[in-house]
Tab-separated table of C-alpha atoms in Angstrom:
chain	number	residue	atom	x	y	z
A	24	MET	CA	0.002	-0.115	-0.088
A	25	ARG	CA	2.652	2.184	0.812
A	26	SER	CA	3.781	2.144	-3.048
A	27	PHE	CA	0.381	3.486	-3.731
A	28	TRP	CA	0.355	6.351	-1.240
A	29	PRO	CA	0.951	9.775	-3.067
A	30	GLN	CA	4.151	11.981	-1.921
A	31	SER	CA	3.038	15.320	-2.326
A	32	LEU	CA	0.983	17.013	0.519
A	33	LEU	CA	-1.781	18.013	-2.139
A	34	ALA	CA	-2.400	14.492	-3.474
A	35	ARG	CA	-2.337	13.172	-0.147
A	36	LEU	CA	-4.812	15.819	1.292
A	37	SER	CA	-6.758	15.338	-1.947
A	38	LEU	CA	-6.821	11.726	-1.573
A	39	VAL	CA	-8.174	11.714	2.034
A	40	MET	CA	-10.669	14.502	1.275
A	41	VAL	CA	-11.962	12.276	-1.757
A	42	ALA	CA	-12.030	9.166	-0.026
A	43	GLY	CA	-13.797	10.627	3.139
A	44	LEU	CA	-16.471	12.335	0.840
A	45	LEU	CA	-17.110	9.135	-0.857
A	46	LEU	CA	-17.345	6.995	1.908
A	47	THR	CA	-19.698	9.671	3.467
A	48	GLN	CA	-21.757	9.708	0.646
A	49	VAL	CA	-21.722	5.768	0.263
A	50	ALA	CA	-22.790	5.456	3.948
A	51	GLY	CA	-25.131	8.179	3.775
A	52	SER	CA	-26.996	6.789	0.633
A	53	VAL	CA	-26.962	3.303	2.684
A	54	LEU	CA	-28.431	4.748	5.404
A	55	TRP	CA	-31.208	6.877	3.350
A	56	THR	CA	-31.716	3.976	1.276
A	57	MET	CA	-32.910	1.588	4.198
A	58	GLN	CA	-35.008	4.467	5.471
A	59	LEU	CA	-36.530	5.183	2.222
A	60	ARG	CA	-37.164	1.663	1.616
A	61	ASP	CA	-39.111	1.115	5.102
A	62	LYS	CA	-40.871	4.577	4.587
A	63	THR	CA	-41.865	3.296	0.744
A	64	GLU	CA	-42.846	0.018	2.138
A	65	ALA	CA	-45.148	1.439	4.755
A	66	ASP	CA	-46.699	4.242	2.108
A	67	VAL	CA	-47.433	1.377	-0.331
A	68	GLN	CA	-49.231	-0.862	2.252
A	69	SER	CA	-51.281	2.083	3.340
A	70	ALA	CA	-51.727	3.175	-0.218
A	71	ALA	CA	-53.103	-0.626	-1.181
A	72	GLN	CA	-55.373	-0.779	1.913
A	73	TYR	CA	-57.063	2.597	0.921
A	74	LEU	CA	-57.428	1.162	-2.741
A	75	GLY	CA	-58.388	-2.153	-1.422
A	76	GLN	CA	-61.039	-0.715	0.651
A	77	GLY	CA	-62.381	1.152	-2.855
A	78	ALA	CA	-62.163	-1.735	-4.886
A	79	ALA	CA	-63.962	-4.038	-2.269
A	80	SER	CA	-66.960	-1.462	-2.288
A	81	SER	CA	-67.057	-1.487	-6.068
A	82	ILE	CA	-67.623	-5.322	-6.076
A	83	ARG	CA	-70.024	-5.339	-3.535
A	84	PHE	CA	-71.802	-2.807	-5.676
A	85	PHE	CA	-71.741	-4.580	-8.977
A	86	ARG	CA	-72.426	-7.688	-7.059
A	87	SER	CA	-75.591	-6.252	-5.702
A	88	LEU	CA	-76.963	-5.429	-9.186
A	89	PRO	CA	-78.871	-7.460	-11.566
A	90	PRO	CA	-76.748	-8.622	-14.082
A	91	SER	CA	-78.905	-6.996	-16.853
A	92	TYR	CA	-78.190	-3.445	-15.454
A	93	ARG	CA	-74.275	-4.049	-14.923
A	94	SER	CA	-73.382	-3.302	-18.600
A	95	LEU	CA	-75.573	-0.569	-18.901
A	96	LEU	CA	-74.376	1.449	-15.858
A	97	ILE	CA	-70.716	0.716	-17.028
A	98	GLN	CA	-71.521	2.302	-20.408
A	99	GLN	CA	-72.882	5.265	-18.467
A	100	PHE	CA	-69.628	5.541	-16.250
A	101	ARG	CA	-67.545	5.651	-19.650
A	102	GLU	CA	-69.573	8.276	-21.191
A	103	MET	CA	-69.334	10.155	-18.098
A	104	GLY	CA	-65.659	10.031	-18.332
A	105	GLY	CA	-64.940	7.239	-15.601
A	106	THR	CA	-64.409	6.544	-12.172
A	107	ARG	CA	-61.787	5.606	-9.840
A	108	PHE	CA	-61.655	2.168	-11.793
A	109	TYR	CA	-61.920	1.264	-15.528
A	110	VAL	CA	-64.763	-1.476	-15.062
A	111	ALA	CA	-65.392	-4.478	-17.604
A	112	LEU	CA	-67.559	-7.186	-17.647
A	113	ASN	CA	-65.958	-10.410	-19.108
A	114	ARG	CA	-67.027	-14.235	-19.757
A	115	GLY	CA	-63.921	-15.276	-18.357
A	116	GLU	CA	-60.804	-14.409	-16.887
A	117	VAL	CA	-58.254	-12.257	-18.826
A	118	ALA	CA	-54.742	-13.803	-18.814
A	119	LEU	CA	-52.648	-10.994	-18.059
A	120	GLN	CA	-48.570	-10.303	-18.830
A	121	GLN	CA	-47.211	-9.481	-15.462
A	122	ILE	CA	-44.399	-7.025	-14.853
A	123	ALA	CA	-41.255	-8.667	-13.565
A	124	PRO	CA	-41.634	-9.483	-10.054
A	125	GLN	CA	-40.444	-6.651	-7.782
A	126	PRO	CA	-40.722	-6.302	-3.774
A	127	LEU	CA	-42.519	-3.325	-3.907
A	128	ALA	CA	-45.238	-4.715	-6.165
A	129	GLN	CA	-45.425	-8.019	-4.325
A	130	THR	CA	-45.873	-5.808	-1.148
A	131	ALA	CA	-48.680	-3.636	-2.619
A	132	LEU	CA	-50.398	-7.249	-3.893
A	133	GLY	CA	-50.058	-8.840	-0.475
A	134	ALA	CA	-51.816	-5.785	1.230
A	135	LEU	CA	-54.425	-5.336	-1.251
A	136	GLU	CA	-55.389	-9.079	-1.182
A	137	ALA	CA	-55.720	-9.054	2.595
A	138	THR	CA	-57.812	-6.016	2.511
A	139	LEU	CA	-60.338	-7.564	-0.293
A	140	ARG	CA	-60.393	-10.992	1.508
A	141	ASN	CA	-61.284	-8.864	4.837
A	142	ASP	CA	-63.793	-7.038	3.423
A	143	LEU	CA	-65.121	-9.598	0.986
A	144	ALA	CA	-65.821	-12.475	3.368
A	145	GLY	CA	-65.869	-15.665	1.865
A	146	GLU	CA	-64.400	-14.394	-1.620
A	147	SER	CA	-61.923	-16.810	-2.812
A	148	ARG	CA	-61.960	-16.212	-6.887
A	149	LEU	CA	-59.363	-13.009	-6.659
A	150	ARG	CA	-56.742	-12.437	-9.355
A	151	LEU	CA	-54.554	-9.405	-8.653
A	152	ALA	CA	-51.576	-8.496	-10.970
A	153	PHE	CA	-49.502	-5.322	-12.209
A	154	ALA	CA	-48.931	-5.019	-15.788
A	155	TRP	CA	-47.601	-2.352	-18.336
A	156	PRO	CA	-50.242	-0.667	-20.387
A	157	GLU	CA	-48.758	-1.558	-23.810
A	158	GLN	CA	-49.036	-5.418	-22.805
A	159	LEU	CA	-52.441	-4.967	-20.787
A	160	ALA	CA	-55.261	-7.082	-22.147
A	161	VAL	CA	-58.938	-6.030	-21.199
A	162	SER	CA	-61.033	-8.900	-22.610
A	163	PRO	CA	-60.166	-12.824	-23.381
A	164	ASP	CA	-60.222	-12.133	-27.092
A	165	GLY	CA	-57.214	-10.049	-27.024
A	166	ILE	CA	-58.261	-6.464	-26.965
A	167	ARG	CA	-55.518	-4.086	-25.302
A	168	VAL	CA	-56.126	-1.024	-23.301
A	169	GLY	CA	-54.458	0.718	-26.045
A	170	ASP	CA	-57.218	-0.583	-28.564
A	171	LEU	CA	-60.055	1.511	-26.207
A	172	PRO	CA	-61.293	5.131	-27.240
A	173	GLU	CA	-59.317	7.313	-25.139
A	174	ALA	CA	-62.292	9.036	-23.620
A	175	TRP	CA	-62.810	5.946	-21.692
A	176	VAL	CA	-59.196	5.476	-19.962
A	177	ARG	CA	-57.612	9.299	-20.114
A	178	HIS	CA	-59.087	10.092	-16.627
A	179	ILE	CA	-58.131	6.875	-14.884
A	180	LEU	CA	-54.904	5.312	-16.286
A	181	LEU	CA	-51.386	6.855	-17.693
A	182	LEU	CA	-50.595	5.510	-21.218
A	183	LYS	CA	-48.290	7.988	-22.431
A	184	PRO	CA	-45.796	9.936	-22.356
A	185	ASP	CA	-44.571	8.147	-19.396
A	186	PRO	CA	-46.382	5.141	-18.651
A	187	ALA	CA	-47.359	3.708	-15.212
A	188	PRO	CA	-47.852	0.014	-13.974
A	189	ILE	CA	-51.753	-0.772	-13.992
A	190	LEU	CA	-53.147	-2.431	-11.129
A	191	VAL	CA	-55.602	-5.232	-12.437
A	192	ILE	CA	-58.415	-6.912	-10.078
A	193	GLN	CA	-60.419	-9.673	-11.623
A	194	THR	CA	-63.179	-11.441	-9.258
A	195	GLU	CA	-65.782	-13.812	-10.484
A	196	LEU	CA	-69.081	-12.141	-9.512
A	197	GLU	CA	-70.984	-15.354	-10.113
A	198	PRO	CA	-70.166	-18.515	-12.583
A	199	GLY	CA	-69.375	-17.094	-16.086
A	200	ASN	CA	-69.329	-13.393	-15.109
A	201	TRP	CA	-66.052	-11.534	-14.270
A	202	LEU	CA	-65.848	-8.103	-13.072
A	203	TYR	CA	-62.643	-6.833	-14.290
A	204	LEU	CA	-61.295	-3.488	-12.459
A	205	ALA	CA	-57.923	-1.722	-13.815
A	206	THR	CA	-56.538	1.409	-12.020
A	207	LEU	CA	-53.379	2.955	-10.815
A	208	MET	CA	-51.704	3.359	-7.330
A	209	PRO	CA	-52.120	6.674	-5.489
A	210	ASN	CA	-48.227	7.187	-6.366
A	211	PRO	CA	-48.479	5.653	-10.219
A	212	TYR	CA	-44.656	5.606	-10.068
A	213	PHE	CA	-44.096	3.940	-6.703
A	214	LEU	CA	-41.636	1.343	-7.897
A	215	ASN	CA	-38.896	4.082	-8.523
A	216	SER	CA	-39.747	5.816	-5.283
A	217	ASN	CA	-37.283	3.659	-3.323
A	218	ASP	CA	-34.496	3.194	-6.258
A	219	PRO	CA	-31.355	4.868	-4.757
A	220	LEU	CA	-29.974	4.244	-8.351
A	221	SER	CA	-32.635	6.385	-10.272
A	222	ARG	CA	-31.357	8.917	-12.768
A	223	ASP	CA	-32.507	12.116	-10.827
A	224	LYS	CA	-31.048	10.953	-7.764
A	225	LEU	CA	-27.722	9.997	-9.186
A	226	VAL	CA	-27.849	13.293	-10.863
A	227	VAL	CA	-28.320	15.130	-7.679
A	228	GLN	CA	-25.666	13.203	-6.066
A	229	GLY	CA	-23.301	13.603	-8.449
A	230	VAL	CA	-23.567	17.157	-8.750
A	231	SER	CA	-23.274	17.782	-4.876
A	232	LEU	CA	-19.986	15.383	-5.183
A	233	ALA	CA	-18.580	17.169	-7.459
A	234	VAL	CA	-19.183	20.641	-5.974
A	235	LEU	CA	-17.904	19.238	-2.733
A	236	LEU	CA	-14.714	17.882	-4.437
A	237	LEU	CA	-13.928	20.950	-6.380
A	238	LEU	CA	-14.340	22.983	-3.342
A	239	SER	CA	-12.108	20.596	-1.200
A	240	PHE	CA	-9.506	20.472	-4.051
A	241	LEU	CA	-9.513	24.313	-4.038
A	242	MET	CA	-9.308	24.684	-0.425
A	243	VAL	CA	-6.373	21.849	-0.012
A	244	ARG	CA	-4.544	23.819	-2.881
A	245	SER	CA	-4.824	26.965	-1.141
A	246	ILE	CA	-3.421	25.377	2.122
A	247	THR	CA	-0.696	23.762	0.191
A	248	ARG	CA	0.592	26.370	-2.330
A	249	PRO	CA	2.226	28.673	0.461
A	250	LEU	CA	3.828	25.481	1.947
A	251	ALA	CA	5.284	24.644	-1.646
A	252	ALA	CA	6.528	28.334	-1.633
A	253	LEU	CA	8.159	28.052	1.830
A	254	SER	CA	9.898	24.595	0.460
A	255	ASP	CA	11.081	26.556	-2.613
A	256	ALA	CA	12.352	29.553	-0.686
A	257	ALA	CA	14.036	26.921	1.866
A	258	GLU	CA	15.853	25.144	-1.036
A	259	ALA	CA	16.800	28.391	-2.963
A	260	PHE	CA	18.244	29.853	0.455
A	261	GLY	CA	20.151	26.825	0.979
A	262	LYS	CA	21.747	26.764	-2.542
A	263	ASP	CA	22.627	30.528	-1.554
A	264	ASP	CA	20.011	32.095	-4.178
A	265	HIS	CA	18.333	35.470	-3.549
A	266	ALA	CA	14.715	34.042	-3.532
A	267	PRO	CA	12.083	36.827	-2.879
A	268	ALA	CA	10.345	37.160	0.566
A	269	LEU	CA	7.427	35.001	1.244
A	270	PRO	CA	4.085	36.706	0.645
A	271	ALA	CA	2.266	36.915	3.932
A	272	SER	CA	-0.832	35.531	2.639
A	273	GLY	CA	-3.068	32.542	3.560
A	274	SER	CA	-4.289	31.328	7.121
A	275	ARG	CA	-3.125	32.547	10.362
A	276	GLU	CA	-0.314	29.726	10.695
A	277	ILE	CA	0.885	29.688	7.209
A	278	VAL	CA	1.633	33.681	7.957
A	279	SER	CA	3.145	32.949	11.047
A	280	THR	CA	5.372	30.360	9.277
A	281	ALA	CA	6.216	32.479	6.689
A	282	ARG	CA	7.420	35.381	8.974
A	283	ALA	CA	9.428	33.017	11.039
A	284	PHE	CA	10.754	31.904	7.946
A	285	GLY	CA	12.179	35.202	7.025
A	286	ALA	CA	13.182	36.213	10.112
A	287	MET	CA	15.165	32.845	10.466
A	288	ARG	CA	16.842	33.723	6.838
A	289	GLU	CA	17.693	37.086	8.098
A	290	ARG	CA	19.366	35.837	10.861
A	291	ILE	CA	21.271	33.078	9.078
A	292	ALA	CA	22.333	35.608	6.420
A	293	LYS	CA	23.517	37.860	9.119
A	294	TYR	CA	25.444	34.967	10.828
A	295	ILE	CA	27.206	33.947	7.734
A	296	LYS	CA	28.392	37.812	7.058
A	297	ASP	CA	29.248	38.051	10.513
A	298	ARG	CA	31.126	34.760	10.271
A	299	GLU	CA	33.116	36.149	7.285
A	300	ARG	CA	33.907	39.486	8.840
A	301	LEU	CA	35.150	37.233	11.979
A	302	PHE	CA	37.404	34.994	9.793
A	303	ILE	CA	38.831	37.711	7.859
A	304	SER	CA	39.514	39.825	10.978
A	305	ILE	CA	41.239	37.046	12.462
A	306	SER	CA	43.057	36.144	9.538
A	307	HIS	CA	44.186	39.966	9.111
A	308	ASP	CA	45.028	40.167	12.860
A	309	LEU	CA	47.107	37.199	13.287
A	310	ARG	CA	49.020	37.581	10.059
A	311	THR	CA	50.775	40.697	11.828
A	312	PRO	CA	51.982	39.090	14.701
A	313	ILE	CA	53.044	36.012	13.030
A	314	THR	CA	55.124	38.156	10.670
A	315	ARG	CA	56.534	40.109	13.751
A	316	LEU	CA	57.200	36.664	15.336
A	317	LYS	CA	59.016	35.520	12.443
A	318	LEU	CA	61.180	38.687	12.512
A	319	ARG	CA	61.875	38.101	15.861
A	320	ALA	CA	62.918	34.709	15.578
A	321	GLU	CA	65.511	35.435	12.870
A	322	LEU	CA	67.385	37.117	15.440
A	323	LEU	CA	67.979	33.953	17.623
A	324	ASP	CA	71.370	33.112	17.529
A	325	ASP	CA	70.435	29.423	18.425
A	326	ASP	CA	69.951	27.769	14.811
A	327	ALA	CA	67.833	24.613	16.125
A	328	LEU	CA	65.756	26.819	18.202
A	329	ARG	CA	65.055	29.527	15.163
A	330	GLU	CA	64.139	26.490	13.136
A	331	GLU	CA	61.615	24.967	15.644
A	332	PHE	CA	60.231	28.574	15.830
A	333	GLU	CA	59.881	29.097	12.348
A	334	GLU	CA	58.037	25.549	11.551
A	335	ASP	CA	55.655	26.157	14.126
A	336	LEU	CA	54.962	30.058	12.968
A	337	ASP	CA	54.956	28.435	9.325
A	338	GLU	CA	52.235	25.932	10.462
A	339	LEU	CA	50.147	28.647	12.203
A	340	ASP	CA	50.322	30.629	9.202
A	341	MET	CA	48.982	27.784	7.036
A	342	MET	CA	46.207	27.233	9.679
A	343	VAL	CA	45.033	30.590	9.715
A	344	LYS	CA	45.368	30.619	5.442
A	345	GLY	CA	43.365	27.269	5.414
A	346	ALA	CA	40.609	28.637	7.825
A	347	LEU	CA	40.263	31.860	5.688
A	348	GLN	CA	40.228	29.509	2.333
A	349	CYS	CA	37.800	27.223	3.638
A	350	VAL	CA	35.187	30.104	4.366
A	351	LYS	CA	35.628	31.701	1.055
A	352	ASP	CA	35.791	28.414	-1.224
A	353	SER	CA	32.551	27.305	0.590
A	354	ASP	CA	30.608	30.460	-0.096
A	355	ILE	CA	31.261	31.402	-3.978
A	356	HIS	CA	28.260	33.773	-4.556
A	357	GLU	CA	27.147	33.000	-8.136
A	358	ASN	CA	24.022	32.700	-10.290
A	359	PRO	CA	23.325	29.029	-11.492
A	360	THR	CA	23.361	28.627	-15.153
A	361	GLU	CA	23.733	26.029	-17.698
A	362	VAL	CA	27.264	24.302	-17.429
A	363	LYS	CA	28.570	22.015	-20.329
A	364	LEU	CA	30.413	19.749	-18.639
A	365	ASP	CA	32.960	18.766	-21.262
A	366	PRO	CA	34.969	22.188	-21.927
A	367	LEU	CA	34.825	22.830	-18.265
A	368	ILE	CA	36.470	19.272	-17.352
A	369	ARG	CA	38.654	19.669	-20.661
A	370	ARG	CA	40.354	22.845	-19.660
A	371	MET	CA	41.154	21.264	-16.284
A	372	VAL	CA	42.489	18.126	-17.922
A	373	ARG	CA	44.745	20.100	-20.059
A	374	SER	CA	46.155	22.074	-17.361
A	375	ALA	CA	47.157	18.684	-15.519
A	376	GLN	CA	48.600	17.398	-18.305
A	377	LEU	CA	50.608	20.362	-19.049
A	378	ALA	CA	52.004	19.974	-15.467
A	379	GLY	CA	52.908	16.349	-16.481
A	380	HIS	CA	49.868	14.516	-14.953
A	381	ASN	CA	48.219	11.557	-16.561
A	382	VAL	CA	44.479	12.141	-16.811
A	383	ALA	CA	42.135	10.403	-19.121
A	384	TYR	CA	38.556	11.691	-19.878
A	385	ALA	CA	35.977	11.144	-22.353
A	386	ASP	CA	33.544	13.456	-23.723
A	387	SER	CA	29.785	12.969	-22.506
A	388	GLY	CA	27.687	15.760	-24.112
A	389	VAL	CA	26.051	16.489	-20.653
A	390	ALA	CA	25.291	19.796	-19.414
A	391	VAL	CA	23.938	20.548	-15.753
A	392	ARG	CA	22.623	23.688	-14.166
A	393	ALA	CA	25.149	24.890	-11.540
A	394	LYS	CA	27.340	27.682	-10.325
A	395	PRO	CA	30.462	27.306	-12.952
A	396	LEU	CA	33.205	28.713	-10.764
A	397	ALA	CA	31.849	26.761	-7.399
A	398	LEU	CA	31.442	23.594	-9.521
A	399	LYS	CA	35.005	23.785	-10.862
A	400	ARG	CA	36.340	24.261	-7.612
A	401	ALA	CA	34.773	21.134	-6.572
A	402	ILE	CA	35.777	19.112	-9.449
A	403	GLY	CA	39.440	20.614	-9.037
A	404	ASN	CA	39.840	19.693	-5.341
A	405	LEU	CA	38.771	16.097	-6.418
A	406	LEU	CA	41.147	16.061	-9.189
A	407	ASP	CA	44.304	17.616	-7.021
A	408	ASN	CA	43.460	14.881	-4.655
A	409	ALA	CA	43.601	12.200	-7.061
A	410	LEU	CA	46.786	13.246	-8.269
A	411	TYR	CA	48.445	13.830	-5.108
A	412	TYR	CA	47.722	10.171	-3.535
A	413	GLY	CA	47.512	8.340	-7.032
A	414	GLU	CA	49.426	7.762	-10.027
A	415	ARG	CA	46.968	8.775	-12.333
A	416	ALA	CA	43.401	9.966	-12.719
A	417	GLU	CA	40.227	9.221	-14.704
A	418	ILE	CA	37.100	11.453	-14.766
A	419	SER	CA	34.070	10.388	-16.433
A	420	VAL	CA	30.480	11.795	-16.697
A	421	ARG	CA	27.154	9.936	-17.112
A	422	ALA	CA	23.435	11.151	-17.503
A	423	LEU	CA	20.769	9.287	-14.993
A	424	PRO	CA	17.143	9.723	-14.856
A	425	ALA	CA	17.477	11.783	-11.672
A	426	TRP	CA	21.067	12.776	-11.392
A	427	ILE	CA	23.959	13.840	-13.181
A	428	GLU	CA	27.189	11.833	-12.031
A	429	ILE	CA	30.598	13.256	-12.351
A	430	ALA	CA	33.336	10.512	-11.298
A	431	VAL	CA	37.045	11.133	-10.465
A	432	ARG	CA	39.026	8.098	-9.614
A	433	ASP	CA	42.702	7.792	-8.748
A	434	HIS	CA	44.777	4.776	-8.895
A	435	GLY	CA	46.432	4.905	-5.531
A	436	PRO	CA	46.159	2.670	-2.572
A	437	GLY	CA	42.516	3.470	-1.632
A	438	VAL	CA	41.217	4.308	1.760
A	439	PRO	CA	40.414	1.809	4.509
A	440	GLU	CA	36.773	1.359	4.768
A	441	GLU	CA	36.424	2.715	8.331
A	442	ALA	CA	38.267	5.813	7.426
A	443	ILE	CA	35.909	6.738	4.487
A	444	ALA	CA	33.081	8.316	6.524
A	445	SER	CA	35.910	11.049	8.552
A	446	LEU	CA	37.407	12.256	4.908
A	447	LEU	CA	34.623	14.924	4.498
A	448	GLU	CA	35.564	16.518	8.035
A	449	PRO	CA	38.117	19.460	8.107
A	450	TYR	CA	41.557	18.780	8.935
A	451	VAL	CA	41.341	15.256	8.461
A	452	ARG	CA	44.255	13.694	6.813
A	453	LEU	CA	45.350	9.942	6.589
A	454	SER	CA	48.946	8.714	7.085
A	455	HIS	CA	49.090	8.090	3.111
A	456	GLY	CA	47.950	11.457	2.647
A	457	ARG	CA	50.582	13.102	4.847
A	458	ALA	CA	53.294	11.198	3.270
A	459	HIS	CA	52.398	12.436	-0.284
A	460	ASN	CA	51.729	15.872	0.343
A	461	ASP	CA	53.136	17.731	3.331
A	462	ALA	CA	51.368	20.991	2.484
A	463	GLY	CA	47.918	19.879	2.383
A	464	LEU	CA	45.328	21.004	5.360
A	465	GLY	CA	42.642	18.337	4.703
A	466	LEU	CA	40.108	20.812	3.624
A	467	GLY	CA	39.760	20.048	-0.146
A	468	LEU	CA	37.324	17.340	0.327
A	469	GLY	CA	35.178	19.243	2.959
A	470	ILE	CA	35.101	22.284	0.432
A	471	ALA	CA	34.056	20.119	-2.204
A	472	ASN	CA	31.216	18.539	-0.197
A	473	GLY	CA	30.039	21.806	0.930
A	474	ILE	CA	29.708	23.011	-2.634
A	475	VAL	CA	27.843	19.903	-4.036
A	476	GLU	CA	25.490	20.173	-1.057
A	477	GLY	CA	24.827	23.775	-1.706
A	478	HIS	CA	23.752	22.267	-5.361
A	479	GLY	CA	21.319	19.965	-3.803
A	480	GLY	CA	23.479	17.329	-4.668
A	481	GLN	CA	25.660	14.608	-2.945
A	482	LEU	CA	29.537	13.815	-2.721
A	483	LEU	CA	29.995	9.844	-2.472
A	484	LEU	CA	33.244	8.464	-1.801
A	485	ALA	CA	33.992	4.489	-2.189
A	486	ASN	CA	36.999	2.462	-2.899
A	487	HIS	CA	36.780	1.316	-6.591
A	488	PRO	CA	36.622	-2.548	-7.157
A	489	ASP	CA	39.875	-2.337	-9.416
A	490	GLY	CA	41.892	-0.116	-6.905
A	491	GLY	CA	42.280	3.406	-5.742
A	492	LEU	CA	39.259	5.847	-4.333
A	493	ASN	CA	36.399	6.927	-6.558
A	494	ALA	CA	34.669	10.371	-5.688
A	495	VAL	CA	31.418	10.853	-7.269
A	496	ILE	CA	29.174	14.104	-7.575
A	497	ARG	CA	25.656	13.590	-7.896
A	498	LEU	CA	23.761	16.583	-9.118
A	499	PRO	CA	20.041	17.050	-9.972
A	500	ALA	CA	19.557	16.392	-13.530
């Protein structure tokens, strides 16, 4: 499941909001459907009982009439525009093509039959059914309701434009005489009343869900946009870019965070400037007494003591210069630009070859967005280390989907595995390094690492399988 979980805050909040809304809609629809089903069943039973009482009265009325008067009375009803029922007399039972079985229809028929049998004591020959108008026969010889004059049924049945199921009640008045009653339920479209998937309900739910999702997405986006701006500002500040101040807009918490970040950025910038001034001042202030001590050391008569003083003063002078160089080299103020690596590395390789070193490089055609001088300094430090501590060096560049890798490999003895982690710390030098380069201070790798991290990349150190140390600069592609 973790692989399907989105990484961005906007996607996560949107997914949670969508899932929450969908689950709420589903749960609400289920509860609403259960309540609607119970209410609809109660309404249908009540309507069927009311309709059954009216049908029982009509059956008792026609049963009380002499057979010769029944047809005349039915004709008068039709000329007057009909009654609650469409009434017909037939010689036998009419075969009906019923609607597909549905729970609500069975509930209505059950309540209707119970009411009729209760009101018509001893009635045994009852035929109850629902049928669609286009399939409804009204006589045993196959005459359908659509074949009847419109005036007979237009106030009783719904035939068009949206037909409703018709309830048909047939009962035998006496042998050979069947009374045929056809009517509509009080709610003609009762079969659709408890359908949660009906078109109108789906449209309403779909529109409401879409509006809620849109508003939720806009709200989540308004919340995450300042956070994205804060992340961009933090990344730009980490790369020494001059990012504009964050806008103080959004919720109270976002505004407070933006102001706190701005104040933090100002304090860090002030601290960095103070650090630069401090190191420059210390370097300047220390050089004068160091120079004065060197002059005084020249006046010593004891040659051995004078040499010891001069060595200590030279070491102190080199440490001061190294500290100042570490501050300056790790804080190069440039604007990032598109850097073609082949010309940049070729110039460093050519300079090393002119100095008599063996350096190999093959063009890659790769470009990277970086600060040119800072990147050159980082690669140069790695190349200098490789040439100091190895017989020869190789530089290679390759493009990966997410990274650009610049590898500098030497052919020296390599580094003990337990010491690799400490190489990036300042003033750390191994015995092999001190033997090959007495003038070094152990700052080159630390400076290169600071520059690479300022670009949002990584400096990886590892022993090469074929021998020597392999230093890899990984920059975002």
